[in-house]
Coordinates of C-alpha atoms and ligand atoms in Angstrom, one line a residue:
M1 CA 136.8 104.8 92.2
S2 CA 136.4 102.5 95.3
L3 CA 133.1 101.3 95.3
E4 CA 131.4 100.6 98.7
I5 CA 128.1 98.8 99.3
I6 CA 126.5 99.5 102.8
P7 CA 123.3 97.6 103.3
T8 CA 120.4 99.7 105.3
G9 CA 120.1 97.1 108.1
A10 CA 116.5 96.8 106.9
A11 CA 115.1 93.9 105.0
A12 CA 115.8 96.0 101.8
G13 CA 118.0 98.7 100.8
A14 CA 122.0 99.5 100.3
E15 CA 123.9 102.7 99.7
I16 CA 126.5 102.6 97.4
R17 CA 129.4 105.0 98.0
G18 CA 132.6 105.8 95.8
V19 CA 130.4 106.2 92.6
D20 CA 130.1 109.8 90.5
L21 CA 127.1 108.9 88.3
A22 CA 128.0 112.1 85.8
L23 CA 131.3 110.0 85.1
P24 CA 131.6 106.9 82.7
I25 CA 131.2 103.5 84.9
G26 CA 133.2 100.6 83.8
D27 CA 131.8 97.4 83.0
N28 CA 133.2 95.8 86.4
A29 CA 131.8 98.7 88.5
F30 CA 128.4 98.2 86.9
A31 CA 128.3 94.7 87.4
A32 CA 129.0 95.5 91.2
I33 CA 126.2 97.8 91.2
D34 CA 123.7 95.7 89.2
D35 CA 124.5 92.8 91.5
A36 CA 123.8 94.9 94.8
Y37 CA 120.5 96.1 93.0
N38 CA 119.4 92.5 92.6
R39 CA 120.4 91.6 95.9
H40 CA 119.3 94.3 97.9
G41 CA 116.1 95.5 96.0
V42 CA 116.7 99.2 96.6
I43 CA 120.3 101.0 96.0
F44 CA 120.9 104.6 96.2
F45 CA 123.8 107.0 95.7
R46 CA 124.0 110.2 98.1
D47 CA 125.2 113.7 96.5
Q48 CA 124.8 113.1 93.0
T49 CA 124.7 115.9 90.5
I50 CA 123.6 114.4 87.1
T51 CA 121.8 115.7 84.0
P52 CA 118.6 114.4 82.6
A53 CA 120.6 112.8 79.5
Q54 CA 122.8 111.3 82.1
Q55 CA 119.9 109.7 84.1
V56 CA 118.5 108.4 81.0
A57 CA 122.2 106.7 80.1
F58 CA 122.4 105.3 83.6
T59 CA 118.9 103.7 83.4
R60 CA 119.6 102.3 80.0
R61 CA 122.3 100.5 81.6
F62 CA 119.7 98.3 83.5
G63 CA 117.4 97.8 80.5
E64 CA 115.3 99.9 77.7
I65 CA 113.4 103.0 79.0
A66 CA 109.6 101.9 79.8
F67 CA 106.9 104.7 79.3
N68 CA 103.8 105.1 81.3
I69 CA 100.4 107.1 81.5
F70 CA 102.4 109.8 83.5
S71 CA 105.0 110.1 80.6
E72 CA 102.3 111.8 78.2
R73 CA 101.6 114.3 80.6
W74 CA 104.5 115.1 82.7
S75 CA 107.9 114.5 81.1
V76 CA 110.8 116.9 81.4
P77 CA 111.2 119.1 78.5
G78 CA 113.4 117.6 75.7
S79 CA 113.8 114.4 77.8
P80 CA 110.5 112.2 77.1
E81 CA 112.1 109.4 79.0
I82 CA 111.8 111.4 82.3
V83 CA 108.6 112.0 84.1
V84 CA 108.3 114.9 86.6
V85 CA 107.1 113.7 90.0
S86 CA 106.3 116.9 92.2
N87 CA 103.7 118.9 94.1
I88 CA 105.1 122.2 92.3
T89 CA 102.6 124.6 90.4
E90 CA 104.2 127.1 88.3
D91 CA 101.6 129.8 87.0
G92 CA 98.7 127.7 88.6
K93 CA 99.5 124.7 86.6
P94 CA 101.2 121.3 88.0
I95 CA 104.7 120.9 86.6
G96 CA 104.6 117.3 87.5
I97 CA 102.4 114.3 88.7
R98 CA 101.6 114.9 92.6
R99 CA 100.3 112.0 94.7
A100 CA 102.3 109.6 92.7
G101 CA 102.1 106.2 94.1
E102 CA 100.8 107.2 97.4
N103 CA 99.4 103.7 98.2
W104 CA 101.4 100.4 98.3
H105 CA 102.0 98.9 95.0
S106 CA 104.6 97.6 92.2
D107 CA 104.9 99.9 89.3
M108 CA 102.8 99.0 86.2
C109 CA 101.8 95.5 87.5
Y110 CA 98.8 95.9 85.2
T111 CA 100.9 95.4 82.3
A112 CA 101.9 92.2 80.6
R113 CA 105.6 93.0 81.2
P114 CA 105.9 95.0 84.2
P115 CA 109.1 97.1 84.6
R116 CA 112.3 95.6 85.8
G117 CA 112.6 98.9 88.2
T118 CA 112.2 102.6 88.7
M119 CA 114.8 105.3 89.4
L120 CA 114.4 108.6 91.2
H121 CA 116.6 111.5 91.3
A122 CA 115.8 114.0 94.2
L123 CA 116.1 117.6 93.0
E124 CA 114.1 119.2 96.0
V125 CA 112.9 117.7 99.1
P126 CA 110.6 119.2 101.7
V127 CA 111.7 120.2 104.8
L128 CA 109.9 121.8 107.9
H129 CA 111.4 122.8 111.0
G130 CA 114.4 121.1 110.0
L131 CA 112.6 117.9 109.6
T132 CA 112.6 116.2 106.1
L133 CA 109.2 115.2 104.7
G134 CA 108.0 113.2 101.7
D135 CA 109.9 109.9 102.5
T136 CA 109.4 106.8 100.3
E137 CA 108.9 103.2 102.1
F138 CA 109.7 100.2 100.6
A139 CA 108.5 96.6 101.3
S140 CA 110.5 93.7 100.6
A141 CA 108.4 91.2 99.2
A142 CA 111.3 88.8 99.0
A143 CA 111.4 88.8 103.0
A144 CA 107.5 88.4 103.2
Y145 CA 107.7 85.4 101.3
D146 CA 110.6 84.0 103.1
A147 CA 108.3 84.7 106.4
L148 CA 105.4 82.7 105.2
P149 CA 104.5 79.8 107.1
E150 CA 104.3 76.5 104.8
T151 CA 100.5 76.3 104.9
S152 CA 100.1 79.7 103.2
R153 CA 103.2 78.8 100.6
Q154 CA 101.0 75.7 99.5
R155 CA 97.9 77.7 99.3
I156 CA 99.4 80.1 96.6
E157 CA 102.1 78.2 95.1
G158 CA 101.4 78.1 91.3
R159 CA 98.3 80.4 91.3
Y160 CA 97.7 83.5 89.2
A161 CA 96.1 86.6 90.3
V162 CA 94.3 89.0 88.0
F163 CA 95.7 92.5 87.5
D164 CA 93.3 95.2 86.4
F165 CA 94.4 98.9 85.5
T166 CA 90.6 100.1 86.5
G167 CA 91.1 98.4 90.0
R168 CA 93.1 101.3 91.5
K169 CA 92.1 104.9 92.0
R170 CA 94.7 107.0 90.2
A171 CA 96.1 110.4 90.9
F172 CA 94.0 111.6 87.9
P173 CA 91.2 109.5 85.7
P174 CA 92.8 107.6 83.1
S175 CA 91.3 108.2 79.6
A176 CA 89.1 105.7 77.7
S177 CA 92.2 105.0 75.4
E178 CA 94.4 104.3 78.2
I179 CA 92.0 101.8 79.8
E180 CA 91.4 100.2 76.4
R181 CA 95.3 99.8 76.0
N182 CA 95.5 98.2 79.3
P183 CA 93.2 95.1 79.6
P184 CA 93.2 92.9 82.8
V185 CA 96.5 90.7 82.9
R186 CA 97.7 87.6 85.0
H187 CA 100.8 87.3 86.9
P188 CA 101.7 84.5 89.3
I189 CA 101.4 85.4 93.2
V190 CA 104.6 84.1 93.7
R191 CA 107.2 85.4 91.2
T192 CA 110.8 84.0 90.9
H193 CA 113.4 86.9 90.6
P194 CA 114.9 86.8 87.0
F195 CA 118.7 87.4 88.5
T196 CA 118.8 86.0 91.8
G197 CA 116.0 83.2 91.9
R198 CA 114.7 84.3 95.1
K199 CA 110.8 83.8 95.5
C200 CA 108.8 87.1 96.0
L201 CA 105.2 88.0 96.7
Y202 CA 103.3 89.8 93.9
V203 CA 100.0 90.8 95.3
M204 CA 98.6 94.3 95.8
R205 CA 95.2 95.6 97.0
D206 CA 93.1 97.3 94.2
D207 CA 95.4 96.2 91.3
C208 CA 94.8 92.3 91.7
T209 CA 91.3 91.8 91.4
G210 CA 90.9 88.1 91.6
I211 CA 92.9 84.7 91.8
E212 CA 92.2 82.5 89.2
G213 CA 90.4 79.2 90.5
I214 CA 89.5 80.4 93.7
E215 CA 85.8 82.0 94.6
Q216 CA 85.8 85.7 94.4
D217 CA 84.9 86.4 98.1
E218 CA 87.7 84.2 99.3
A219 CA 90.1 85.5 96.5
E220 CA 89.6 89.2 98.0
I221 CA 90.1 87.9 101.5
L222 CA 93.4 86.2 100.5
I223 CA 94.8 89.1 98.3
A224 CA 94.0 91.5 101.4
A225 CA 95.5 89.4 103.8
L226 CA 98.9 88.8 101.7
A227 CA 99.1 92.6 100.8
D228 CA 98.9 93.5 104.2
H229 CA 101.4 90.7 105.2
I230 CA 104.1 92.2 102.5
V231 CA 103.9 95.7 104.3
K232 CA 104.4 94.7 107.9
P233 CA 107.2 96.8 109.8
A234 CA 109.9 94.0 109.7
F235 CA 109.8 94.1 106.0
I236 CA 110.1 97.6 105.4
Y237 CA 113.1 100.1 104.7
R238 CA 112.1 103.9 104.6
H239 CA 113.8 105.9 102.9
Q240 CA 114.7 109.7 104.0
W241 CA 115.7 111.7 101.0
R242 CA 118.6 114.5 100.5
V243 CA 118.8 116.5 97.4
G244 CA 121.3 114.9 95.3
D245 CA 120.0 111.1 95.8
V246 CA 119.7 108.8 93.1
L247 CA 117.7 105.6 94.2
L248 CA 116.5 102.6 92.1
W249 CA 114.1 100.2 93.2
D250 CA 113.3 96.6 91.7
N251 CA 109.7 96.1 91.3
C252 CA 109.8 92.4 91.8
T253 CA 111.7 92.5 95.2
V254 CA 109.8 95.6 96.7
Q255 CA 106.9 97.2 96.7
H256 CA 106.7 101.1 97.5
R257 CA 104.8 103.8 98.6
A258 CA 105.2 107.6 98.7
I259 CA 104.5 109.4 102.0
Q260 CA 102.1 112.6 101.3
D261 CA 102.8 114.7 104.4
Y262 CA 104.0 118.0 102.7
E263 CA 102.3 120.6 100.9
M264 CA 103.1 123.6 99.2
P265 CA 105.0 126.1 99.8
L266 CA 107.1 123.0 100.6
R267 CA 108.6 121.7 97.5
R268 CA 109.2 118.3 96.3
L269 CA 110.8 117.6 92.9
M270 CA 111.9 114.4 91.5
H271 CA 112.9 112.9 88.0
R272 CA 111.8 109.5 87.3
T273 CA 113.0 107.2 84.9
T274 CA 111.6 103.5 84.5
M275 CA 113.5 100.4 82.9
G276 CA 111.7 97.9 81.0
G277 CA 111.1 94.3 82.2
A278 CA 110.1 91.0 81.3
I279 CA 106.9 88.8 81.7
P280 CA 106.8 87.5 85.2
A281 CA 107.7 84.0 86.0
Ligands
SIN301 C1 106.4 106.6 92.5 O1 105.7 105.8 93.1 O2 106.7 106.4 91.3 C2 106.6 107.8 93.4 C3 107.3 107.6 94.6 C4 107.8 108.9 95.4 O3 107.6 109.9 94.9 O4 108.4 108.8 96.5

């Protein structure tokens, strides 16, 4: 196996070639993949044919599986670790979560230990008149931090934001018990990546409902300004999916959003796994 890492040329992302994820991956090859993942924030492998069990096993190389509010509703039969992300309906019923992640966000930032990352395996991708739809955009929160002027850095250094599960309008209304299980948490606005030491902005509209030590009105303005800064075009990699892609993103380094520009009968089907993380520092 000769592994090649090809950066996308954008602020995040690299393609990894020369790996068949259906075969065992040795420790040296995995170390190179893990390093590319930490450095690029998004990595992807084209033309993969893997089973749900192989996706779960590969995810576990990066960390224990994390479960979220989608898992209880839309997991793959026999594989509770995999969430179905899809617009497909069968017998009038959705087979997966539709409109997952349509606004910029970092997964499960409302939890005390947000997941290290997330993996999607593309099984069906919508195409219209030869044009691929249903892309996913990634914004490098690390590049966005690097580009901040010194005055902005000083303003936010050492500050914590409040992340509230009820702040964001979700694809479906969460239950009372889900709300109770997810009380507001606090995380640093500037996170230090646990493996590279790189600083990353960690602020999103809606999920962040305040900043400790800053008046509410001013905090809301600052949250909006930082959230908009992170998603400026200079920091974005836009992934155009192909069937067989396996893509992983790092929830500290990047934020993401799914582009919802397709409807049935155009079908999109993804298998999603999530790897557990640590308390952000
Ligand atoms: C997600 O945010 O988990 C879904 C992303 C996508 O479907 O492109």
